[in-house]
mmCIF file of C-alpha atoms in Angstrom:
data_model
loop_
_atom_site.group_PDB
_atom_site.id
_atom_site.type_symbol
_atom_site.label_atom_id
_atom_site.label_comp_id
_atom_site.label_asym_id
_atom_site.label_seq_id
_atom_site.Cartn_x
_atom_site.Cartn_y
_atom_site.Cartn_z
ATOM 1 C CA ASP A 35 111.037 94.632 121.584
ATOM 2 C CA ILE A 36 110.646 91.289 122.843
ATOM 3 C CA GLN A 37 110.200 91.731 126.685
ATOM 4 C CA MET A 38 111.527 89.422 128.999
ATOM 5 C CA THR A 39 110.051 88.655 132.643
ATOM 6 C CA GLN A 40 112.288 86.657 135.251
ATOM 7 C CA SER A 41 110.329 85.548 138.082
ATOM 8 C CA PRO A 42 110.623 86.021 140.997
ATOM 9 C CA SER A 43 113.116 88.834 141.340
ATOM 10 C CA SER A 44 114.692 87.626 144.116
ATOM 11 C CA LEU A 45 114.814 84.558 146.566
ATOM 12 C CA SER A 46 116.129 83.121 149.817
ATOM 13 C CA ALA A 47 117.489 79.148 149.690
ATOM 14 C CA SER A 48 119.645 77.099 151.540
ATOM 15 C CA VAL A 49 122.655 75.203 150.555
ATOM 16 C CA GLY A 50 120.999 71.720 149.157
ATOM 17 C CA ASP A 51 118.012 73.372 147.957
ATOM 18 C CA ARG A 52 116.205 72.719 144.524
ATOM 19 C CA VAL A 53 115.651 76.299 143.139
ATOM 20 C CA THR A 54 113.778 77.148 140.207
ATOM 21 C CA ILE A 55 113.681 80.399 138.103
ATOM 22 C CA THR A 56 111.337 81.356 135.105
ATOM 23 C CA CYS A 57 111.352 83.294 132.338
ATOM 24 C CA ARG A 58 108.475 84.251 130.096
ATOM 25 C CA ALA A 59 108.998 86.214 126.412
ATOM 26 C CA SER A 60 106.515 88.703 125.381
ATOM 27 C CA GLN A 61 106.136 86.661 121.532
ATOM 28 C CA SER A 62 107.649 83.108 120.759
ATOM 29 C CA ILE A 63 111.221 82.979 120.614
ATOM 30 C CA ASN A 64 111.178 79.492 119.804
ATOM 31 C CA SER A 65 114.180 77.949 121.574
ATOM 32 C CA TYR A 66 116.601 81.432 121.230
ATOM 33 C CA LEU A 67 117.006 81.658 124.832
ATOM 34 C CA ASN A 68 120.062 81.898 127.199
ATOM 35 C CA TRP A 69 120.448 82.073 130.943
ATOM 36 C CA TYR A 70 124.025 83.774 132.414
ATOM 37 C CA GLN A 71 125.145 83.919 136.051
ATOM 38 C CA GLN A 72 126.535 86.951 137.185
ATOM 39 C CA LYS A 73 128.353 87.373 140.494
ATOM 40 C CA PRO A 74 129.025 90.892 142.118
ATOM 41 C CA GLY A 75 131.851 92.785 140.622
ATOM 42 C CA LYS A 76 132.057 90.032 137.662
ATOM 43 C CA ALA A 77 130.987 89.806 134.192
ATOM 44 C CA PRO A 78 128.464 87.774 133.501
ATOM 45 C CA LYS A 79 128.911 83.776 132.359
ATOM 46 C CA VAL A 80 126.694 81.704 130.187
ATOM 47 C CA LEU A 81 125.003 78.753 131.604
ATOM 48 C CA ILE A 82 122.733 77.264 129.468
ATOM 49 C CA TYR A 83 121.957 78.311 125.747
ATOM 50 C CA ALA A 84 119.471 77.224 123.298
ATOM 51 C CA ALA A 85 116.873 76.911 126.219
ATOM 52 C CA SER A 86 118.460 73.486 127.506
ATOM 53 C CA SER A 87 122.013 73.028 126.167
ATOM 54 C CA LEU A 88 124.282 73.247 129.181
ATOM 55 C CA GLN A 89 127.490 75.238 128.463
ATOM 56 C CA THR A 90 131.171 73.288 128.244
ATOM 57 C CA GLY A 91 132.328 73.252 131.860
ATOM 58 C CA VAL A 92 128.945 74.051 133.564
ATOM 59 C CA PRO A 93 128.026 71.934 136.533
ATOM 60 C CA SER A 94 125.116 69.229 135.692
ATOM 61 C CA ARG A 95 123.287 70.261 138.488
ATOM 62 C CA PHE A 96 122.105 73.242 136.147
ATOM 63 C CA SER A 97 119.282 72.902 133.494
ATOM 64 C CA GLY A 98 117.030 74.788 131.378
ATOM 65 C CA SER A 99 113.915 73.861 129.614
ATOM 66 C CA GLY A 100 111.073 75.329 127.957
ATOM 67 C CA SER A 101 110.395 76.597 124.350
ATOM 68 C CA GLY A 102 107.941 79.460 122.828
ATOM 69 C CA THR A 103 107.257 81.576 125.283
ATOM 70 C CA ASP A 104 108.062 79.787 128.710
ATOM 71 C CA PHE A 105 111.350 78.803 129.974
ATOM 72 C CA THR A 106 112.806 77.673 133.339
ATOM 73 C CA LEU A 107 116.132 77.409 134.772
ATOM 74 C CA THR A 108 116.721 74.941 137.859
ATOM 75 C CA ILE A 109 119.541 74.144 139.828
ATOM 76 C CA SER A 110 118.862 71.047 141.482
ATOM 77 C CA THR A 111 121.222 70.960 144.315
ATOM 78 C CA LEU A 112 122.037 74.538 145.531
ATOM 79 C CA GLN A 113 125.942 75.116 146.106
ATOM 80 C CA PRO A 114 127.423 78.227 148.058
ATOM 81 C CA GLU A 115 128.951 79.333 144.947
ATOM 82 C CA ASP A 116 125.547 78.992 142.983
ATOM 83 C CA PHE A 117 124.638 82.154 145.249
ATOM 84 C CA ALA A 118 124.335 85.288 142.360
ATOM 85 C CA THR A 119 122.383 87.058 140.221
ATOM 86 C CA TYR A 120 120.608 84.917 137.164
ATOM 87 C CA TYR A 121 119.739 86.645 133.756
ATOM 88 C CA CYS A 122 117.551 85.308 130.868
ATOM 89 C CA GLN A 123 118.039 86.649 127.347
ATOM 90 C CA GLN A 124 116.372 86.248 124.340
ATOM 91 C CA SER A 125 118.701 86.098 121.031
ATOM 92 C CA TYR A 126 115.730 85.515 118.521
ATOM 93 C CA SER A 127 115.646 89.042 117.351
ATOM 94 C CA THR A 128 117.264 92.420 117.916
ATOM 95 C CA PRO A 129 117.247 94.074 120.576
ATOM 96 C CA LYS A 130 118.491 90.661 122.035
ATOM 97 C CA THR A 131 116.778 91.860 125.407
ATOM 98 C CA PHE A 132 117.447 90.503 128.786
ATOM 99 C CA GLY A 133 115.177 89.605 131.854
ATOM 100 C CA GLN A 134 115.518 92.131 134.515
ATOM 101 C CA GLY A 135 117.358 89.232 136.652
ATOM 102 C CA THR A 136 116.842 87.356 139.772
ATOM 103 C CA LYS A 137 118.727 87.466 142.752
ATOM 104 C CA VAL A 138 119.465 84.183 144.591
ATOM 105 C CA GLU A 139 120.142 84.835 147.926
ATOM 106 C CA ILE A 140 121.504 82.787 151.455
ATOM 107 C CA LYS A 141 118.708 82.067 153.818
ATOM 108 C CA GLN B 173 142.343 81.129 125.412
ATOM 109 C CA VAL B 174 140.290 83.901 124.252
ATOM 110 C CA GLN B 175 139.860 87.188 125.841
ATOM 111 C CA LEU B 176 138.466 90.369 125.545
ATOM 112 C CA GLN B 177 139.857 93.817 127.037
ATOM 113 C CA GLU B 178 137.794 96.835 127.096
ATOM 114 C CA SER B 179 139.574 100.344 127.249
ATOM 115 C CA GLY B 180 138.513 104.098 127.373
ATOM 116 C CA PRO B 181 137.978 107.090 129.882
ATOM 117 C CA GLY B 182 136.135 106.169 133.440
ATOM 118 C CA LEU B 183 134.907 109.858 133.267
ATOM 119 C CA VAL B 184 133.356 111.758 130.522
ATOM 120 C CA LYS B 185 131.757 114.970 130.743
ATOM 121 C CA PRO B 186 127.469 115.475 130.166
ATOM 122 C CA SER B 187 126.909 115.767 126.312
ATOM 123 C CA GLU B 188 130.226 114.482 125.391
ATOM 124 C CA THR B 189 131.003 111.524 122.967
ATOM 125 C CA LEU B 190 132.213 107.884 125.274
ATOM 126 C CA SER B 191 134.658 105.864 122.662
ATOM 127 C CA LEU B 192 135.502 102.399 124.138
ATOM 128 C CA THR B 193 137.370 99.759 122.352
ATOM 129 C CA CYS B 194 137.640 96.142 122.866
ATOM 130 C CA THR B 195 140.740 94.596 122.566
ATOM 131 C CA VAL B 196 140.464 90.423 121.647
ATOM 132 C CA SER B 197 142.797 87.779 121.679
ATOM 133 C CA GLY B 198 142.818 84.293 121.037
ATOM 134 C CA GLY B 199 140.340 84.725 118.043
ATOM 135 C CA ALA B 200 139.794 86.996 115.357
ATOM 136 C CA VAL B 201 137.403 89.638 114.730
ATOM 137 C CA SER B 202 137.368 88.939 111.159
ATOM 138 C CA SER B 203 135.833 85.544 111.774
ATOM 139 C CA GLU B 204 132.543 84.565 110.213
ATOM 140 C CA SER B 205 131.817 82.426 113.280
ATOM 141 C CA TYR B 206 131.204 85.215 115.588
ATOM 142 C CA TYR B 207 129.456 88.650 115.886
ATOM 143 C CA TRP B 208 130.800 91.425 118.464
ATOM 144 C CA THR B 209 128.549 92.756 121.101
ATOM 145 C CA TRP B 210 128.896 95.845 123.890
ATOM 146 C CA ILE B 211 126.237 95.224 126.668
ATOM 147 C CA ARG B 212 126.231 97.861 129.889
ATOM 148 C CA GLN B 213 124.740 97.379 133.130
ATOM 149 C CA PRO B 214 123.614 100.743 135.128
ATOM 150 C CA PRO B 215 125.246 100.463 138.827
ATOM 151 C CA GLY B 216 122.744 98.340 140.738
ATOM 152 C CA LYS B 217 120.888 97.650 137.673
ATOM 153 C CA GLY B 218 120.283 94.819 135.059
ATOM 154 C CA LEU B 219 121.810 94.382 131.542
ATOM 155 C CA GLU B 220 121.304 96.341 128.435
ATOM 156 C CA TRP B 221 122.060 95.083 125.087
ATOM 157 C CA ILE B 222 123.674 98.178 123.101
ATOM 158 C CA GLY B 223 124.152 96.074 119.659
ATOM 159 C CA GLU B 224 126.385 94.251 117.428
ATOM 160 C CA ILE B 225 128.882 94.143 114.759
ATOM 161 C CA TYR B 226 129.763 91.574 112.371
ATOM 162 C CA HIS B 227 133.001 90.973 110.603
ATOM 163 C CA SER B 228 131.416 92.585 106.999
ATOM 164 C CA GLY B 229 131.153 95.717 109.475
ATOM 165 C CA SER B 230 127.041 95.259 109.289
ATOM 166 C CA THR B 231 125.705 96.203 112.587
ATOM 167 C CA ASN B 232 122.741 96.005 114.694
ATOM 168 C CA TYR B 233 121.706 98.538 117.220
ATOM 169 C CA ASN B 234 119.298 98.901 120.125
ATOM 170 C CA PRO B 235 116.480 101.063 118.938
ATOM 171 C CA SER B 236 116.268 102.922 122.241
ATOM 172 C CA LEU B 237 119.884 104.002 121.587
ATOM 173 C CA LYS B 238 120.417 103.799 117.659
ATOM 174 C CA SER B 239 120.391 107.920 117.222
ATOM 175 C CA ARG B 240 123.220 108.187 119.464
ATOM 176 C CA VAL B 241 125.539 104.931 118.610
ATOM 177 C CA SER B 242 128.258 103.775 116.310
ATOM 178 C CA MET B 243 130.338 100.664 116.253
ATOM 179 C CA SER B 244 133.232 100.004 114.367
ATOM 180 C CA GLU B 245 135.965 97.306 114.207
ATOM 181 C CA ASP B 246 140.058 97.332 113.330
ATOM 182 C CA THR B 247 140.834 93.947 111.764
ATOM 183 C CA SER B 248 144.396 94.775 111.740
ATOM 184 C CA LYS B 249 144.415 95.934 115.169
ATOM 185 C CA ASN B 250 141.777 92.813 116.230
ATOM 186 C CA GLN B 251 139.532 95.433 117.799
ATOM 187 C CA PHE B 252 136.334 96.522 117.903
ATOM 188 C CA SER B 253 134.769 99.872 119.075
ATOM 189 C CA LEU B 254 131.778 101.559 120.591
ATOM 190 C CA LYS B 255 130.725 105.697 120.265
ATOM 191 C CA LEU B 256 127.796 106.820 122.414
ATOM 192 C CA SER B 257 127.165 110.497 121.981
ATOM 193 C CA SER B 258 125.334 112.955 123.980
ATOM 194 C CA LEU B 259 125.834 111.291 127.162
ATOM 195 C CA THR B 260 123.875 111.689 130.072
ATOM 196 C CA ALA B 261 124.222 110.869 133.694
ATOM 197 C CA ALA B 262 121.612 107.742 132.957
ATOM 198 C CA ASP B 263 124.681 106.442 130.732
ATOM 199 C CA THR B 264 126.721 105.774 133.691
ATOM 200 C CA ALA B 265 127.210 102.182 133.890
ATOM 201 C CA VAL B 266 129.641 99.159 133.391
ATOM 202 C CA TYR B 267 130.436 98.685 130.044
ATOM 203 C CA TYR B 268 130.866 94.873 128.591
ATOM 204 C CA CYS B 269 132.366 93.928 125.476
ATOM 205 C CA ALA B 270 131.526 90.394 124.429
ATOM 206 C CA ARG B 271 132.022 87.544 121.803
ATOM 207 C CA VAL B 272 128.707 86.427 120.319
ATOM 208 C CA LEU B 273 128.783 82.664 118.943
ATOM 209 C CA LEU B 274 126.659 82.246 116.095
ATOM 210 C CA HIS B 275 126.537 78.392 115.454
ATOM 211 C CA CYS B 276 126.639 76.063 118.405
ATOM 212 C CA GLY B 277 123.850 73.126 117.256
ATOM 213 C CA GLY B 278 120.834 74.489 118.368
ATOM 214 C CA ASP B 279 118.654 77.826 118.587
ATOM 215 C CA CYS B 280 122.132 80.300 118.808
ATOM 216 C CA PRO B 281 123.465 82.934 119.080
ATOM 217 C CA LEU B 282 124.872 82.997 122.535
ATOM 218 C CA LEU B 283 127.185 85.346 124.399
ATOM 219 C CA ASP B 284 130.063 83.059 125.290
ATOM 220 C CA TYR B 285 132.916 85.586 126.481
ATOM 221 C CA TRP B 286 133.065 88.769 128.178
ATOM 222 C CA GLY B 287 135.480 91.187 128.781
ATOM 223 C CA GLN B 288 135.821 92.260 132.551
ATOM 224 C CA GLY B 289 133.948 95.419 132.312
ATOM 225 C CA THR B 290 134.861 98.876 132.294
ATOM 226 C CA LEU B 291 132.785 101.615 134.638
ATOM 227 C CA VAL B 292 131.934 104.736 132.839
ATOM 228 C CA THR B 293 130.720 107.668 134.917
ATOM 229 C CA VAL B 294 129.287 110.676 133.011
ATOM 230 C CA SER B 295 129.837 113.689 135.091
ATOM 231 C CA PRO B 296 130.429 117.168 135.091
#
């Protein structure tokens, strides 16, 4: 199985901050990397697919980068509605594993 | 508008088999453009990929669950289903069904539509 490791596991930030979350794969996954946002009691929602492509309807303050084993999700200017948990997922091979999540909390 | 809705029991006894169904509207489970998948999330924990099924009936399962999992589809009802046997308390989780988009112009696939999730508790 490919292991996905996110860092940090949690962070505190203020509205307007720039936030960066990293995800590392245990082996190369090319650009088969997706990012999801999950709010309490809700299903996850895809933000970024294929490492850097913005899903339709997702604000442009979200961006993704990376390939191979190292990936980044950036929120350029944190908004109140962005406080949530973020997961990366590799879709390169089965089982299509998720990272453990990064919880973004209000500072 | 694509919608997915999970249905099944909220409480199951240990050692029994869980059966969940996902009903899809706004898209056909028989489409060649999608896989259909199950994901679960224990309370307060992260997401675990359970497996996926393609319209041909071919499946991929998480090796950690493979001996206990089976998935099927019913194209006449536009549904797909999950069975998980020999349940223990560790199987208590919110179970999500989701659509897997296969072609996106890049290194796909991605989970683009999800059900709302259904909480399954394993308890005597």
